[in-house]
Tab-separated table of N, CA, C and O and ligand atoms in Angstrom:
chain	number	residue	atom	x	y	z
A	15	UNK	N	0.869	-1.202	0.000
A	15	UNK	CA	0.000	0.000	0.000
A	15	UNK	C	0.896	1.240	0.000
A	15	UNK	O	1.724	1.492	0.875
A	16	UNK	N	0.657	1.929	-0.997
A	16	UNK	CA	1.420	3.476	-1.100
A	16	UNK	C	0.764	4.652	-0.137
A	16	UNK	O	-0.422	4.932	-0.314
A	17	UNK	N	1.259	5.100	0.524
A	17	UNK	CA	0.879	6.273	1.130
A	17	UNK	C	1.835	7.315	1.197
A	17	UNK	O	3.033	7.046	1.110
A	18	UNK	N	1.375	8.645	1.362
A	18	UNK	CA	1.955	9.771	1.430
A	18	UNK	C	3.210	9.893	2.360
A	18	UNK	O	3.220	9.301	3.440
A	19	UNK	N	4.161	10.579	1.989
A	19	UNK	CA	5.336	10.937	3.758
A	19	UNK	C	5.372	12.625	2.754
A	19	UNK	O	5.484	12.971	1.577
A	20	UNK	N	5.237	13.130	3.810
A	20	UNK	CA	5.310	14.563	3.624
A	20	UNK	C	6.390	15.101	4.151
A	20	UNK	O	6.636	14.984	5.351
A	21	UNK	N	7.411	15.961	3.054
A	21	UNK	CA	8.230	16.503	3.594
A	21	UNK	C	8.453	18.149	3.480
A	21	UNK	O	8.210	18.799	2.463
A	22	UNK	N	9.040	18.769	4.910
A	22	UNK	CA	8.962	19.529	5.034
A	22	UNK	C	9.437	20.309	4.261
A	22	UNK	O	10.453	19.921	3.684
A	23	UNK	N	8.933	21.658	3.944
A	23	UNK	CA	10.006	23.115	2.756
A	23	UNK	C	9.681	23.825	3.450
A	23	UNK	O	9.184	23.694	4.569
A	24	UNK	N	10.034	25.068	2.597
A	24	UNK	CA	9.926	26.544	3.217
A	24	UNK	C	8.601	26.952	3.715
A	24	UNK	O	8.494	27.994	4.363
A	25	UNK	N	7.520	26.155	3.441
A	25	UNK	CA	6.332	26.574	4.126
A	25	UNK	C	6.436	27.231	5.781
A	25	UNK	O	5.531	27.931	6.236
A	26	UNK	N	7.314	26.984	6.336
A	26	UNK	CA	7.070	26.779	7.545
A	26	UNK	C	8.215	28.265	7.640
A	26	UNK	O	9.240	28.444	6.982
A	27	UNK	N	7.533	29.263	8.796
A	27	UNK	CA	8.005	30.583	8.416
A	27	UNK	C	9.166	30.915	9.227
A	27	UNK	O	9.626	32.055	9.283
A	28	UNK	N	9.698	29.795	9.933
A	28	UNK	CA	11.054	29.878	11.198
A	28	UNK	C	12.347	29.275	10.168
A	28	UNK	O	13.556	29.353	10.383
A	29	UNK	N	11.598	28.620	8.919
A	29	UNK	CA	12.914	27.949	8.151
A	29	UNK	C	12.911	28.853	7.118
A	29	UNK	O	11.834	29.430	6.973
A	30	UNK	N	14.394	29.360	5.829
A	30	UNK	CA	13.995	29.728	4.812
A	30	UNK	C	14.568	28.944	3.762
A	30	UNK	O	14.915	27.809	4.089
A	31	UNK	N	14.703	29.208	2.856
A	31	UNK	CA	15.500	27.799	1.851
A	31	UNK	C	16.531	28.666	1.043
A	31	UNK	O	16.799	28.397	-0.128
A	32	UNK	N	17.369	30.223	2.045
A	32	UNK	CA	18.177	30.755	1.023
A	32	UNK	C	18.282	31.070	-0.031
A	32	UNK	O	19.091	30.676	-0.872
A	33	UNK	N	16.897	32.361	-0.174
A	33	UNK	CA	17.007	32.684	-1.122
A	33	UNK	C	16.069	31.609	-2.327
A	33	UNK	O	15.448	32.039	-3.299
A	34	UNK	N	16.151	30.687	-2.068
A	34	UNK	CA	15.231	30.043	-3.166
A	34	UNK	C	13.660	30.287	-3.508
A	34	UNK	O	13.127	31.320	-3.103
A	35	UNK	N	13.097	29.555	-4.079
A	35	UNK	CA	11.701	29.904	-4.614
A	35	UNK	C	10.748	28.701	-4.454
A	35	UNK	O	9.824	28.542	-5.252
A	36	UNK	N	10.950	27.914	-3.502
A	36	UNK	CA	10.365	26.663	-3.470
A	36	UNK	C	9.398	27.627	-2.409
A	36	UNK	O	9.590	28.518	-1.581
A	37	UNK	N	8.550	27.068	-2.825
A	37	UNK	CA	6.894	26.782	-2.481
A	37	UNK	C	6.234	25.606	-2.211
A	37	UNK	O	6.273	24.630	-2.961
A	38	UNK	N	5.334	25.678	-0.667
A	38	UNK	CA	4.448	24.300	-1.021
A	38	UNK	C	4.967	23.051	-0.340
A	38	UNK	O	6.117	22.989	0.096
A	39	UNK	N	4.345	22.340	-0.282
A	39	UNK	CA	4.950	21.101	0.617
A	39	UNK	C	4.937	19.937	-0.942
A	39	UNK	O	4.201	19.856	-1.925
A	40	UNK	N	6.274	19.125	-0.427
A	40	UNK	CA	6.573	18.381	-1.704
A	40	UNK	C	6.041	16.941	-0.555
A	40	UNK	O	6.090	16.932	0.675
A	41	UNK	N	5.537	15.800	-1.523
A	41	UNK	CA	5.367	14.718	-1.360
A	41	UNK	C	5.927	13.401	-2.149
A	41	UNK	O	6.052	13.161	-3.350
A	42	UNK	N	6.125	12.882	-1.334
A	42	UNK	CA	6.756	11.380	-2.428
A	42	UNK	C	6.031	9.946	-1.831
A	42	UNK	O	5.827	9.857	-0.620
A	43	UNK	N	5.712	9.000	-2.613
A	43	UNK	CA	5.317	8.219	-1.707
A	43	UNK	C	6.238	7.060	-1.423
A	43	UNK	O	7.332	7.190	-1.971
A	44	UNK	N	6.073	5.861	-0.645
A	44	UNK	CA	7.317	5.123	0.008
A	44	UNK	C	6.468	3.775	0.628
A	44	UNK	O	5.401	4.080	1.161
A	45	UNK	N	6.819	2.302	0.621
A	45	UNK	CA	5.972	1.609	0.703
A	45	UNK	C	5.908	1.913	2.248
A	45	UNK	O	6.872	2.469	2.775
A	46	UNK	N	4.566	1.491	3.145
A	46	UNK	CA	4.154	1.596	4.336
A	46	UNK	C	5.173	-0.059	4.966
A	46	UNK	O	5.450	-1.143	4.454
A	47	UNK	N	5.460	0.671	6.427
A	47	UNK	CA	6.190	-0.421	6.925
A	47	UNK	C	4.729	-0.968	7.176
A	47	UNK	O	3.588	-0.514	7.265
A	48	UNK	N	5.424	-2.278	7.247
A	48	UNK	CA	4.227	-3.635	8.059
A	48	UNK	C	4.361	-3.877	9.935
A	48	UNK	O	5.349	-3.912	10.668
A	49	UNK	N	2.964	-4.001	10.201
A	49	UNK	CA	2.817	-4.123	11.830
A	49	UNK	C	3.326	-5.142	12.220
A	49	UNK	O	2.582	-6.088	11.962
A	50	UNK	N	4.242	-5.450	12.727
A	50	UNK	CA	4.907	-6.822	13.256
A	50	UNK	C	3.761	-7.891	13.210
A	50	UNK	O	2.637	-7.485	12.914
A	51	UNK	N	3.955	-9.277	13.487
A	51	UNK	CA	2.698	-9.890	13.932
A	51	UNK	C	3.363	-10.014	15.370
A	51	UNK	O	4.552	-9.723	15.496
A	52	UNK	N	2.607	-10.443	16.458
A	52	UNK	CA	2.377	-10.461	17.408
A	52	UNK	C	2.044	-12.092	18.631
A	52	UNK	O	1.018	-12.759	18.503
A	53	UNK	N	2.774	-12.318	19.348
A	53	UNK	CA	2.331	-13.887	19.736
A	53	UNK	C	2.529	-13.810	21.161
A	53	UNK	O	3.556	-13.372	21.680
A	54	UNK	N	1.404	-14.298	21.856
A	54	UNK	CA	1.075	-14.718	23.189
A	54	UNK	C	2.037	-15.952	23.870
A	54	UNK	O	2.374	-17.078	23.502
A	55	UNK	N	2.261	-15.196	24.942
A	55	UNK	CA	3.514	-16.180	25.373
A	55	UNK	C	2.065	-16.748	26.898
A	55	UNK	O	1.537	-16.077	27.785
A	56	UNK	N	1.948	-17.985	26.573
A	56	UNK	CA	1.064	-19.034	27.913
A	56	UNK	C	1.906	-19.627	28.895
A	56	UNK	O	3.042	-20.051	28.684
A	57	UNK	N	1.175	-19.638	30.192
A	57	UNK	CA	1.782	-20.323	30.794
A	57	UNK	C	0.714	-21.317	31.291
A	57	UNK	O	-0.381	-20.931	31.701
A	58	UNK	N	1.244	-23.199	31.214
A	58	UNK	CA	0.344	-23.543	31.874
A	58	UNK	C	0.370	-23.929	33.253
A	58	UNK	O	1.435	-23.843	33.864
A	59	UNK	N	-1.031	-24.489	34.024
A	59	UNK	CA	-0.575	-24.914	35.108
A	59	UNK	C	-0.205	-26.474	35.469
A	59	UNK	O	-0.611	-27.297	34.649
A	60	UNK	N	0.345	-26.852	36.328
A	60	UNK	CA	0.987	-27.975	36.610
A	60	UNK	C	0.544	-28.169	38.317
A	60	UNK	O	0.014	-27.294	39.002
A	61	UNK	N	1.000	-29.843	38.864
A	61	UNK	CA	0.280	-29.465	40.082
A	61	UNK	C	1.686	-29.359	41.312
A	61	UNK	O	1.877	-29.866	42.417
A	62	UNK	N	2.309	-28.617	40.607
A	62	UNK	CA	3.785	-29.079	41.443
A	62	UNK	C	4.951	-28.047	41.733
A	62	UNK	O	5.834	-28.025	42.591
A	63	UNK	N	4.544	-27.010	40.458
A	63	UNK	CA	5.161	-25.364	40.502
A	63	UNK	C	4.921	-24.982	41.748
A	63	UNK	O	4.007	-25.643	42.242
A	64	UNK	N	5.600	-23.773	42.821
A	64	UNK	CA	5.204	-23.225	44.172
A	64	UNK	C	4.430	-22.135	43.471
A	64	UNK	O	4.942	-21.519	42.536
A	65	UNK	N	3.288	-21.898	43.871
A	65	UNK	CA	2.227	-20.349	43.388
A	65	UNK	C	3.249	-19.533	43.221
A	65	UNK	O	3.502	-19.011	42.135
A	66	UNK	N	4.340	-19.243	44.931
A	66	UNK	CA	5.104	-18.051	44.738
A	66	UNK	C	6.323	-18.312	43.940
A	66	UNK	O	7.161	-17.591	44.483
A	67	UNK	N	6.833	-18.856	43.080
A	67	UNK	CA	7.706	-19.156	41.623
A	67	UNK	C	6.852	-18.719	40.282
A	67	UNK	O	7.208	-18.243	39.204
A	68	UNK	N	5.880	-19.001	40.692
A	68	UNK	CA	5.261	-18.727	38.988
A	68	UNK	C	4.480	-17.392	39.696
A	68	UNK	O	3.572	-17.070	38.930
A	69	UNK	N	4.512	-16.468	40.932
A	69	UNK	CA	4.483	-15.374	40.995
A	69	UNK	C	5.539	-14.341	40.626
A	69	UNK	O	5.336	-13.202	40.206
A	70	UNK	N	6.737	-14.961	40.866
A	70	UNK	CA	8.266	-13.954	40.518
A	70	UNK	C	8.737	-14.358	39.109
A	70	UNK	O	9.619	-13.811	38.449
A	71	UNK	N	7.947	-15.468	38.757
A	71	UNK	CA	8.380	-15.193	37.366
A	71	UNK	C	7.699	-14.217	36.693
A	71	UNK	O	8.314	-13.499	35.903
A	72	UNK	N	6.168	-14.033	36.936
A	72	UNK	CA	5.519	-12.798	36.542
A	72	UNK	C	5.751	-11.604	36.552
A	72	UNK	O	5.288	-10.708	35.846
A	73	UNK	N	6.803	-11.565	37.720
A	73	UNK	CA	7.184	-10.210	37.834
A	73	UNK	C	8.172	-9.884	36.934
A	73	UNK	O	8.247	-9.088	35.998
A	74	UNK	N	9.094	-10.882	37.560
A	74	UNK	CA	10.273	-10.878	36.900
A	74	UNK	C	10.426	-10.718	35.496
A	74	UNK	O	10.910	-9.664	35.084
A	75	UNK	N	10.089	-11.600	34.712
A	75	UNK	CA	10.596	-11.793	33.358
A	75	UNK	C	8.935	-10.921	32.796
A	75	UNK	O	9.167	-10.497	31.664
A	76	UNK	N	7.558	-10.580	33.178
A	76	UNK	CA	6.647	-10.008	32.585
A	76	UNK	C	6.707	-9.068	32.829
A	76	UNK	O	6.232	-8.373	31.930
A	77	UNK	N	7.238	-8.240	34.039
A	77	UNK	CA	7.692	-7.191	34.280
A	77	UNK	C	5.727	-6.971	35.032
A	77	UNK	O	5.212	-5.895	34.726
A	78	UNK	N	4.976	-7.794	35.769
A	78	UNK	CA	3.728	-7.310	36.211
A	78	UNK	C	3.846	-6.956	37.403
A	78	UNK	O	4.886	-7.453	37.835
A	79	UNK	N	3.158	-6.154	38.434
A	79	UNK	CA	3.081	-6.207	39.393
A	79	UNK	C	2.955	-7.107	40.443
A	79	UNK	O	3.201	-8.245	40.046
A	80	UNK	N	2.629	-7.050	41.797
A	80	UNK	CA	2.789	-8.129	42.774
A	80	UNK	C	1.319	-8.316	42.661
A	80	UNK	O	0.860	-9.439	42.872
A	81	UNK	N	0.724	-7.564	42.424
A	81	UNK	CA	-1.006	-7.837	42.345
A	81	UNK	C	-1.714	-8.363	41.088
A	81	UNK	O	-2.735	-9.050	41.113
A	82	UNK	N	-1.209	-8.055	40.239
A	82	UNK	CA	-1.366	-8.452	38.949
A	82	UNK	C	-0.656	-9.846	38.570
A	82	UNK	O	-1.265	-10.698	37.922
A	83	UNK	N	0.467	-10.001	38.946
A	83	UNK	CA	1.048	-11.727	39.131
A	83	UNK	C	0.245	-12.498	39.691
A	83	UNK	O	0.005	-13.490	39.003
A	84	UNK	N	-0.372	-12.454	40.834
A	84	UNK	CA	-0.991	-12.796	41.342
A	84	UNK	C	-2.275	-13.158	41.327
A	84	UNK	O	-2.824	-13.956	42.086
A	85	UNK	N	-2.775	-12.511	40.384
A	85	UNK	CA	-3.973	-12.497	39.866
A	85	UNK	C	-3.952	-13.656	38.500
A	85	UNK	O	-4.685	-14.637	38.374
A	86	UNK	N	-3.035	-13.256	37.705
A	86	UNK	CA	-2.723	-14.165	36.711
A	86	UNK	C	-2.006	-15.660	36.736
A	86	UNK	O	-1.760	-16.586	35.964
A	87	UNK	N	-1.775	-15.177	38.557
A	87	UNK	CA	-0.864	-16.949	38.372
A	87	UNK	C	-1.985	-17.828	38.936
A	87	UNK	O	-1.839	-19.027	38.699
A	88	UNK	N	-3.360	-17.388	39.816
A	88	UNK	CA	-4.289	-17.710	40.051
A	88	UNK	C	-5.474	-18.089	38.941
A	88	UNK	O	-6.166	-19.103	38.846
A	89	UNK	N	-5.445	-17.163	38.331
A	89	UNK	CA	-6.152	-17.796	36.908
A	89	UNK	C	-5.667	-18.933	35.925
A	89	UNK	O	-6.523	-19.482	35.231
A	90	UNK	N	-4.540	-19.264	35.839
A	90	UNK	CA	-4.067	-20.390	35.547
A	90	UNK	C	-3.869	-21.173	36.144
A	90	UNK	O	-3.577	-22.108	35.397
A	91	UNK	N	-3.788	-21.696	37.876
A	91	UNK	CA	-4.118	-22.756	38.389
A	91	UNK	C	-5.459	-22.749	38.233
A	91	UNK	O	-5.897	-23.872	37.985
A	92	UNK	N	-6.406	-21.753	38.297
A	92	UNK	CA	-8.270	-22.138	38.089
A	92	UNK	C	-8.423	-23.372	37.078
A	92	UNK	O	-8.843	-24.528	37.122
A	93	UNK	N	-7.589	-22.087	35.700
A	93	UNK	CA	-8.147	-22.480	34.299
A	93	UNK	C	-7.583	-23.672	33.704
A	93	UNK	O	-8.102	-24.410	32.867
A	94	UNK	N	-6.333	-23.765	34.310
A	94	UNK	CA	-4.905	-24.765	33.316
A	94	UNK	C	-4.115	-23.586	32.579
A	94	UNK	O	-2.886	-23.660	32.568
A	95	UNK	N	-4.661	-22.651	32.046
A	95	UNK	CA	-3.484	-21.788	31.364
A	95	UNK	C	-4.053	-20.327	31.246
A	95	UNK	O	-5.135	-19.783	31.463
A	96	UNK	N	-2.759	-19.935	30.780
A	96	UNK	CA	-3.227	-18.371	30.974
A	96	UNK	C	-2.471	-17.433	30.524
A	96	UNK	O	-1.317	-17.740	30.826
A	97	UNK	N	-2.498	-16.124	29.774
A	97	UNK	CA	-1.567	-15.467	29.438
A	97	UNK	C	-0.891	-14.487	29.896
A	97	UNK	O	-1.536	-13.598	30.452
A	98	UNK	N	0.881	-14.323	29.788
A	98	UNK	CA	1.295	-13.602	30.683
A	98	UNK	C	2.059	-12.113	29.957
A	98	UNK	O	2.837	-11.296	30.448
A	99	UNK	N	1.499	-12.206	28.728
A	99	UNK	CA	1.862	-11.164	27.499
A	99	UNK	C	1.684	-11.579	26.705
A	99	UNK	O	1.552	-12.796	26.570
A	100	UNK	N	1.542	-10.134	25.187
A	100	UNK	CA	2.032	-10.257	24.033
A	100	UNK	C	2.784	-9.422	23.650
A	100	UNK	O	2.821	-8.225	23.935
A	101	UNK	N	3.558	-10.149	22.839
A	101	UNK	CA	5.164	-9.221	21.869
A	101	UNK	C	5.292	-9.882	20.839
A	101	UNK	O	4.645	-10.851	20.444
A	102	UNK	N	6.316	-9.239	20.304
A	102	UNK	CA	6.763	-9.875	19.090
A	102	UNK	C	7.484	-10.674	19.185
A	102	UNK	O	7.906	-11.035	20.284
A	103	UNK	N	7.862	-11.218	18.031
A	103	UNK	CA	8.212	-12.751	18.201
A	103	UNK	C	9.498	-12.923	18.523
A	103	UNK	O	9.645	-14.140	18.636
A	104	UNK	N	10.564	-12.350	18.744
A	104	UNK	CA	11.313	-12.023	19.341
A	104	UNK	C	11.734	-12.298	20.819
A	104	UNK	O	12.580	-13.045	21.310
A	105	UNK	N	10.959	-11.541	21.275
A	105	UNK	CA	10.804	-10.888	22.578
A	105	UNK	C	9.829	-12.050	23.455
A	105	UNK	O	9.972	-12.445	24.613
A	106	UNK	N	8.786	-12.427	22.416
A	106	UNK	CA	8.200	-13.823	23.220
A	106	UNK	C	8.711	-14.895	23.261
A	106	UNK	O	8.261	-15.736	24.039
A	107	UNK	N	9.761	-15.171	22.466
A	107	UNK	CA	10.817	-16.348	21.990
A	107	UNK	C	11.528	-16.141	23.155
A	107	UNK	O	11.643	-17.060	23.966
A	108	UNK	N	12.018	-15.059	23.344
A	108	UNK	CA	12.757	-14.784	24.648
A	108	UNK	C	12.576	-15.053	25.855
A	108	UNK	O	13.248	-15.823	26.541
A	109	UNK	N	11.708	-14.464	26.154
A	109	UNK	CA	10.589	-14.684	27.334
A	109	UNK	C	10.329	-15.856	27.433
A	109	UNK	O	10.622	-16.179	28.584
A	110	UNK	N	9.818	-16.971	26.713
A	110	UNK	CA	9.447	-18.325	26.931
A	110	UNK	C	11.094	-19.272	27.285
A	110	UNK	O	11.127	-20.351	27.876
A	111	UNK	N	12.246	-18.573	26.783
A	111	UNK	CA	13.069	-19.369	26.801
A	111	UNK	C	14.048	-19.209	28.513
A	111	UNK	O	14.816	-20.015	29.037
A	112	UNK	N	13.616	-17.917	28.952
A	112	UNK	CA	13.598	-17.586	30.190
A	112	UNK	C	13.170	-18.259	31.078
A	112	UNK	O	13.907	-18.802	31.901
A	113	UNK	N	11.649	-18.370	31.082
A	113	UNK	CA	10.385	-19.130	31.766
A	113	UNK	C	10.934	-20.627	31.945
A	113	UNK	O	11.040	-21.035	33.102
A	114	UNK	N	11.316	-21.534	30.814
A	114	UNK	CA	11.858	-22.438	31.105
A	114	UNK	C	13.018	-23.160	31.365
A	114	UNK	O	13.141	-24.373	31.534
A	115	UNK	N	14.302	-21.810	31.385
A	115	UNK	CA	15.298	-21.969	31.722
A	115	UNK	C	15.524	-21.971	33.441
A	115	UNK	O	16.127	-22.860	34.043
A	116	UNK	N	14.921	-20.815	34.049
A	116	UNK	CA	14.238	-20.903	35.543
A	116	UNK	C	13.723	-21.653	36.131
A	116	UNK	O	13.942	-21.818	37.332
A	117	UNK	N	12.650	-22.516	35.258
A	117	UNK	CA	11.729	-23.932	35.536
A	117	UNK	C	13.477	-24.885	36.091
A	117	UNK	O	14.012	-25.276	37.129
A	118	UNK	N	13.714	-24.858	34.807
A	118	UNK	CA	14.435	-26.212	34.666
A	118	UNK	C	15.674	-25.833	35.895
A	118	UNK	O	15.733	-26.748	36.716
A	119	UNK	N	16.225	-25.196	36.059
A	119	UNK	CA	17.180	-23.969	37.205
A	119	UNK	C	16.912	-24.963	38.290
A	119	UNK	O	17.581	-25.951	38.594
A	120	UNK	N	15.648	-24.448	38.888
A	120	UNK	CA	15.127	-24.631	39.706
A	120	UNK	C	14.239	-26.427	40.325
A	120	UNK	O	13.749	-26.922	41.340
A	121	UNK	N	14.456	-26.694	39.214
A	121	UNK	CA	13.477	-28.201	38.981
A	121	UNK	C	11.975	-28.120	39.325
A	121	UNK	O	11.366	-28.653	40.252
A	122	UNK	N	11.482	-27.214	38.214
A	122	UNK	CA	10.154	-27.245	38.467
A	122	UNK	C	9.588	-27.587	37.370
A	122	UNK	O	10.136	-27.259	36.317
A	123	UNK	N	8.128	-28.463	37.341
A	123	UNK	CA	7.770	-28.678	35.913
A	123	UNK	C	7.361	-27.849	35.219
A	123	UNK	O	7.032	-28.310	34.126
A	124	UNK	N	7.094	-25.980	35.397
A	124	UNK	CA	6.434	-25.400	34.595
A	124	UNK	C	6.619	-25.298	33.520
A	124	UNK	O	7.770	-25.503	33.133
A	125	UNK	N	5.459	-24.894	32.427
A	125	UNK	CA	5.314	-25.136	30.992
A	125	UNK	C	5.094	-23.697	30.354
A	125	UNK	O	4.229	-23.005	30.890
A	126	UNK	N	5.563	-23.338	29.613
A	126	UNK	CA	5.082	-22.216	29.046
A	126	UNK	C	6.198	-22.141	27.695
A	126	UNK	O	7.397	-22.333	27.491
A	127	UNK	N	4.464	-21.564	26.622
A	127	UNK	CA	4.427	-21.445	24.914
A	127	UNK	C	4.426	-20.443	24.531
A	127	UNK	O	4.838	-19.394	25.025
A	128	UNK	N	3.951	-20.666	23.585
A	128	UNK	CA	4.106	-19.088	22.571
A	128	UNK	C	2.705	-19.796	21.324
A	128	UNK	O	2.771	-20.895	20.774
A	129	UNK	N	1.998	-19.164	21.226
A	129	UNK	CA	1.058	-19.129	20.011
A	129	UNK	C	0.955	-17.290	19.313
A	129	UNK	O	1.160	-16.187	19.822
A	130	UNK	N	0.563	-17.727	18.034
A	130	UNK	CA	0.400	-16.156	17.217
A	130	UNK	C	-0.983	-15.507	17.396
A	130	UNK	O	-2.018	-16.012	16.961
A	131	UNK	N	-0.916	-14.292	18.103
A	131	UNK	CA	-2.061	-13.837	18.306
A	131	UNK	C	-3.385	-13.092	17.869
A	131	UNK	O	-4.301	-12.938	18.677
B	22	LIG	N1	-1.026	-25.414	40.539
B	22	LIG	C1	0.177	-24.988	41.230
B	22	LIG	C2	0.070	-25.295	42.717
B	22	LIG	O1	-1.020	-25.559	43.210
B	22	LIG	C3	0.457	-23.494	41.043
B	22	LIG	C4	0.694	-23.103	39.617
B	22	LIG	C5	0.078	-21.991	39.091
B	22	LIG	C6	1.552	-23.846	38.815
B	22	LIG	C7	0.314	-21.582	37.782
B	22	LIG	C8	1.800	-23.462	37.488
B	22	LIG	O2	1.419	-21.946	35.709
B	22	LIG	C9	1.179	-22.338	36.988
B	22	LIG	N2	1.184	-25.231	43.422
């Protein structure tokens, strides 16, 4: 998709262009960047993780609050799973490889994926 990028000239009355004769705002168009896609990093529950481990991982590596971890590490023992962000794929690749590097650290069975959101 082509769209406009507008660039600035002498229109603007704090700049001058030395003496020149340009007038008007010039335009060119330029392809539009694309929106990343985006993927949900899950965590599930297990019956063997400590609540407060899969609370500091929330904090920790989701960067959530102590109330908000908490809330979410509770909804996934309710539910079986639950989400603890989305990013790009990158950054959730990351994050998941964290989650179970800590698990495994620690010897805990927690599980946590990545699906596209
Ligand atoms: N079910 C675990 C327990 O009762 C707690 C837990 C919560 C484990 C969330 C994993 O993703 C998880 N200790």
């Amino acid at each position: 998709m082509l769209d406009p990028t507008y660039i600035s000239m002498n229109n603007n009355p704090d700049r001058d262009d030395e003496g020149g004769t340009e007038r008007g705002v010039a335009t060119k168009t330029r392809e539009k960047t694309k929106k990343p896609s985006m993927y949900r990093v899950l965590l599930m529950n297990d019956d063997y993780t400590p609540m407060e481990f899969v609370v500091s991982i929330l904090i920790g590596i989701f960067n959530k609050s102590p109330e908000e971890a908490t809330r979410v590490m509770l909804s996934v023992h309710q539910t079986g799973i639950g989400t603890c962000g989305v990013y790009t794929f990158e950054i959730a690749e990351t994050k998941v490889a964290q989650v179970m590097d800590a698990a495994k650290r620690n010897q805990h069975p927690l599980q946590c994926t990545l699906e596209k959101a």
